[in-house]
Amino acid sequence: MKSLLSLADLPRDDLEAVLSRAAALKGAIRARKSVTTLDGRVIGILFEKPSTRTRTSFETATLRLGGSPVYLSAGELQLSRGEPIRDTARILGGYLDAIVARVFSHDTLMQFRESSGVPVVNALSDLEHPTQAVSDLLTIKEAKGRLRGLTMAYIGDGNNVCNSLVLAAALTGIELRVACPAGYEPNGGVLARAKSLGGKGGGRTTVMREPEEAASGADLLYTDVWVSMGDEAEREKRMKDFRGYQVNAALLKLAKRDARVMHCLPAHRGLEITDEVIEGRRSIVWEQGENKLYGAAAVLEWALRGSRGRGR
Ligand code: CP
Ligand code: NVA
C-alpha cells in the first residue's frame, strides 16, 4: 500500500519517476490527449481546511485520468460530531480507492492510513505539504534544467511547506538555506530525517537567521505565508516576528542574476513578498500553481499503481 504522508515516503527513484511522469502528463493533459490510468477509480478528496489549488488540482487530475472524485467536506461528515477518525476511515476505505486529505493534525492522516486500507495522500497537514514539494520540484526542473547542486533560500516560517522542502532538498541534492526568526525553525524530526536521507548525493539544509545571508548567491528564493491555517491566534505576534523576512527587490538583488522566485500561494503582497517581485520577470509562481495539476496526477498514479483498491 503506497501512501504519501511525508515526502520521505517517496524513495529517491520513485520521486524521480513521479517527476518524469508529471512532465509527461503535462504534455498529454495540455494537448487534451485521453489518459485513462485512473479508469474506474473513485478518489475521496477530504478537506478540513480551505483550498483553491490543491483541492481543485486533485479533483481535476482525477477526472483528466479517467477517474471519479468525491469531495468530502470534513464539516459535513459525522467526524464533525465526534465520530472517531478510525471508524470514519474504515467506512470510507470501503467505498473509495484512495483518499486525498487536508487536515489540521498530521496524526489524523496516520489514523487514516492505518484504518482505511487504501492509499492516503497528504494534501497538507500541520507537519508537511508533500504534494506541493512535488510540483515545486517539477517547476524548478523546468526553470533550471536540473535540481542537484542548486541553492534555494527559503525565507520565513519553517512550516509545513518548508518541512517538505527540507526533505525534497535531501532527496534531490538541492542545498537549502532556511532563514527564519528564532522559534520558527523547521521541525526537528524532519531535519533529522533529512540528514539521514541526504547521504551521498543528497542536499543539506542549513538554518540561519538572516534573509540576506540565505539569499546571497542563491538560485531560488522561496517564501510562504507568515500565518498558516491553524496559526491565526498567533497573528499579531507573527506579524512582528516576521518583519524583515520579506522577499523583495533588495533581497532578490543579492541572489544570482538568473535567480527565480517561488511561492506556494496564497500570497499576501506587502507581507512575505512584494507585488513587484511576485509579478516580476523572475517569478515562477504561476508556473508552480499550474504544475500542481500535473504533480497531483502523477502522485495519484503512483499511489494507485499496484493497488487493487477496496471493493474490487
Ligand atoms: N498551495 C496550496 O496548497 O494552495 P491551496 O491552499 O489553495 O490548496
Ligand atoms: N503554510 C500554509 C500553506 C498554504 C498552502 C498553510 O498551511 O496555511
Coordinates of C-alpha atoms in Angstrom, one line a residue, residues 1 12 73 111-112 169 171-173 189 197-198 225 231 239 241 253 267 270 288 293 298 301:
M1 CA 0.0 0.0 0.0
R12 CA 14.5 8.7 -4.4
S73 CA -16.1 18.5 3.5
Q111 CA -5.0 7.1 11.5
F112 CA -6.5 7.2 8.0
A169 CA 16.4 19.0 -0.8
L171 CA 16.3 13.7 -1.8
T172 CA 17.4 15.7 -4.8
G173 CA 20.7 17.3 -3.9
G189 CA 12.3 15.4 13.4
L197 CA 18.1 10.6 3.9
G198 CA 20.6 13.1 2.4
V225 CA 2.7 32.9 4.4
D231 CA -2.0 29.6 13.4
M239 CA 3.4 40.0 12.2
D241 CA 8.4 38.3 14.5
K253 CA 19.4 41.6 -5.9
A267 CA 0.3 35.1 -1.3
G270 CA 3.3 43.6 1.1
Q288 CA 4.2 26.5 -9.8
L293 CA -2.3 19.7 -11.5
A298 CA 1.5 11.8 -11.2
E301 CA -0.9 7.3 -10.5

